[in-house]
Amino acid sequence: MVKLHQMILKSLDDDKAEEVVSIELAGKSTIADYLVIASGRSSRQVGAIAEHLVEKISRETGRKVRAEGKAVGDWVLIDTGDIVVHIFRPEVRSFYNLEKMWGGAAIPEPAAA
């Protein structure tokens, strides 16, 4: 699972995702071990980042990965089972503010590249 987490962070970095944050959910929730949140500058970039990530995870792990929202590109959710990835346009990310909801009182540090 650590390898998958690192692969996701590297893929987001390679595709120039912005403001990547990783929140550890182990012990806070049973839905996943990590929540990764990132932004793309436009709907097109959000869709491209998501498509590349889904392809890479499927190719390298053999997992069937679910992705929702690629057609619109405002907010794409990718569920790998152990890790949930949200890729937003900046305005949508600001509106939903998942970092505050899942990060609690502690502000999560940006994920290392």
C-alpha positions as YAML, in Angstrom:
chain: A
units: angstrom
residues:
- id: 1
  name: MET
  ca: [0.00, 0.00, 0.00]
- id: 2
  name: VAL
  ca: [2.91, 2.37, 0.67]
- id: 3
  name: LYS
  ca: [4.16, 1.68, -2.85]
- id: 4
  name: LEU
  ca: [0.74, 2.52, -4.32]
- id: 5
  name: HIS
  ca: [0.62, 5.75, -2.29]
- id: 6
  name: GLN
  ca: [4.06, 6.77, -3.54]
- id: 7
  name: MET
  ca: [3.10, 5.90, -7.14]
- id: 8
  name: ILE
  ca: [-0.02, 8.08, -6.89]
- id: 9
  name: LEU
  ca: [1.95, 11.03, -5.51]
- id: 10
  name: LYS
  ca: [4.60, 10.66, -8.24]
- id: 11
  name: SER
  ca: [1.98, 10.46, -11.00]
- id: 12
  name: LEU
  ca: [0.28, 13.61, -9.71]
- id: 13
  name: ASP
  ca: [3.63, 15.39, -9.59]
- id: 14
  name: ASP
  ca: [4.57, 14.20, -13.10]
- id: 15
  name: ASP
  ca: [1.28, 15.58, -14.45]
- id: 16
  name: LYS
  ca: [1.81, 18.93, -12.73]
- id: 17
  name: ALA
  ca: [-1.05, 18.61, -10.25]
- id: 18
  name: GLU
  ca: [-1.05, 21.51, -7.83]
- id: 19
  name: GLU
  ca: [-1.38, 21.70, -4.04]
- id: 20
  name: VAL
  ca: [-1.19, 17.95, -3.50]
- id: 21
  name: VAL
  ca: [-2.16, 16.97, 0.05]
- id: 22
  name: SER
  ca: [-2.16, 13.48, 1.53]
- id: 23
  name: ILE
  ca: [-4.19, 12.80, 4.68]
- id: 24
  name: GLU
  ca: [-3.75, 9.56, 6.60]
- id: 25
  name: LEU
  ca: [-7.17, 8.15, 7.46]
- id: 26
  name: ALA
  ca: [-6.04, 4.99, 9.25]
- id: 27
  name: GLY
  ca: [-7.74, 5.08, 12.65]
- id: 28
  name: LYS
  ca: [-10.08, 7.91, 11.57]
- id: 29
  name: SER
  ca: [-12.17, 6.07, 8.98]
- id: 30
  name: THR
  ca: [-12.66, 2.64, 7.46]
- id: 31
  name: ILE
  ca: [-13.23, 3.96, 3.92]
- id: 32
  name: ALA
  ca: [-9.52, 4.14, 3.08]
- id: 33
  name: ASP
  ca: [-6.04, 4.40, 4.56]
- id: 34
  name: TYR
  ca: [-5.21, 7.65, 2.71]
- id: 35
  name: LEU
  ca: [-7.10, 10.51, 1.15]
- id: 36
  name: VAL
  ca: [-5.11, 12.34, -1.54]
- id: 37
  name: ILE
  ca: [-6.36, 15.71, -2.75]
- id: 38
  name: ALA
  ca: [-4.94, 17.65, -5.70]
- id: 39
  name: SER
  ca: [-5.88, 20.43, -8.09]
- id: 40
  name: GLY
  ca: [-5.61, 20.92, -11.82]
- id: 41
  name: ARG
  ca: [-5.71, 24.35, -13.46]
- id: 42
  name: SER
  ca: [-8.61, 23.53, -15.79]
- id: 43
  name: SER
  ca: [-11.27, 20.90, -16.45]
- id: 44
  name: ARG
  ca: [-9.12, 19.51, -19.24]
- id: 45
  name: GLN
  ca: [-6.08, 19.15, -16.98]
- id: 46
  name: VAL
  ca: [-8.17, 17.58, -14.19]
- id: 47
  name: GLY
  ca: [-9.47, 14.99, -16.68]
- id: 48
  name: ALA
  ca: [-6.01, 14.28, -18.08]
- id: 49
  name: ILE
  ca: [-4.43, 13.89, -14.63]
- id: 50
  name: ALA
  ca: [-7.20, 11.48, -13.63]
- id: 51
  name: GLU
  ca: [-7.00, 9.46, -16.85]
- id: 52
  name: HIS
  ca: [-3.22, 9.07, -16.56]
- id: 53
  name: LEU
  ca: [-3.50, 8.04, -12.90]
- id: 54
  name: VAL
  ca: [-6.20, 5.43, -13.59]
- id: 55
  name: GLU
  ca: [-4.18, 3.97, -16.48]
- id: 56
  name: LYS
  ca: [-0.98, 3.87, -14.43]
- id: 57
  name: ILE
  ca: [-2.59, 2.20, -11.41]
- id: 58
  name: SER
  ca: [-4.33, -0.38, -13.60]
- id: 59
  name: ARG
  ca: [-1.17, -1.11, -15.59]
- id: 60
  name: GLU
  ca: [1.22, -1.35, -12.64]
- id: 61
  name: THR
  ca: [-1.01, -3.06, -10.07]
- id: 62
  name: GLY
  ca: [-3.56, -4.94, -12.15]
- id: 63
  name: ARG
  ca: [-6.32, -3.38, -10.03]
- id: 64
  name: LYS
  ca: [-9.62, -2.32, -11.53]
- id: 65
  name: VAL
  ca: [-9.87, 1.31, -10.47]
- id: 66
  name: ARG
  ca: [-13.13, 3.22, -10.32]
- id: 67
  name: ALA
  ca: [-13.22, 6.88, -11.36]
- id: 68
  name: GLU
  ca: [-16.21, 9.23, -11.25]
- id: 69
  name: GLY
  ca: [-16.52, 12.68, -12.81]
- id: 70
  name: LYS
  ca: [-13.96, 12.46, -15.65]
- id: 71
  name: ALA
  ca: [-16.47, 13.62, -18.27]
- id: 72
  name: VAL
  ca: [-17.11, 16.97, -16.58]
- id: 73
  name: GLY
  ca: [-13.65, 17.54, -15.11]
- id: 74
  name: ASP
  ca: [-14.62, 19.75, -12.15]
- id: 75
  name: TRP
  ca: [-14.02, 17.03, -9.58]
- id: 76
  name: VAL
  ca: [-12.79, 13.50, -10.26]
- id: 77
  name: LEU
  ca: [-12.89, 10.85, -7.57]
- id: 78
  name: ILE
  ca: [-10.64, 7.81, -7.98]
- id: 79
  name: ASP
  ca: [-11.15, 4.88, -5.59]
- id: 80
  name: THR
  ca: [-8.31, 2.37, -5.45]
- id: 81
  name: GLY
  ca: [-9.72, 0.59, -2.41]
- id: 82
  name: ASP
  ca: [-6.91, 1.58, -0.02]
- id: 83
  name: ILE
  ca: [-6.53, 5.15, -1.25]
- id: 84
  name: VAL
  ca: [-9.15, 7.65, -2.38]
- id: 85
  name: VAL
  ca: [-7.94, 10.40, -4.70]
- id: 86
  name: HIS
  ca: [-9.84, 13.63, -5.34]
- id: 87
  name: ILE
  ca: [-8.71, 15.88, -8.20]
- id: 88
  name: PHE
  ca: [-10.43, 19.27, -8.38]
- id: 89
  name: ARG
  ca: [-10.49, 22.51, -10.27]
- id: 90
  name: PRO
  ca: [-9.35, 25.12, -7.71]
- id: 91
  name: GLU
  ca: [-12.76, 26.79, -7.30]
- id: 92
  name: VAL
  ca: [-14.49, 23.47, -6.65]
- id: 93
  name: ARG
  ca: [-11.79, 22.37, -4.21]
- id: 94
  name: SER
  ca: [-12.14, 25.60, -2.28]
- id: 95
  name: PHE
  ca: [-15.92, 25.19, -2.08]
- id: 96
  name: TYR
  ca: [-15.85, 21.63, -0.69]
- id: 97
  name: ASN
  ca: [-12.71, 22.10, 1.46]
- id: 98
  name: LEU
  ca: [-12.13, 18.39, 2.11]
- id: 99
  name: GLU
  ca: [-8.82, 19.10, 3.83]
- id: 100
  name: LYS
  ca: [-10.63, 20.83, 6.68]
- id: 101
  name: MET
  ca: [-13.28, 18.11, 6.98]
- id: 102
  name: TRP
  ca: [-10.81, 15.18, 7.04]
- id: 103
  name: GLY
  ca: [-7.75, 16.91, 8.44]
- id: 104
  name: GLY
  ca: [-9.48, 18.02, 11.63]
- id: 105
  name: ALA
  ca: [-7.80, 20.74, 13.60]
- id: 106
  name: ALA
  ca: [-4.37, 19.92, 12.18]
- id: 107
  name: ILE
  ca: [-3.65, 21.42, 8.76]
- id: 108
  name: PRO
  ca: [-2.14, 18.66, 6.62]
- id: 109
  name: GLU
  ca: [1.29, 19.29, 5.17]
- id: 110
  name: PRO
  ca: [1.66, 19.17, 1.38]
- id: 111
  name: ALA
  ca: [2.70, 15.69, 0.23]
- id: 112
  name: ALA
  ca: [6.36, 15.25, -0.62]
- id: 113
  name: ALA
  ca: [7.07, 14.81, -4.30]
...
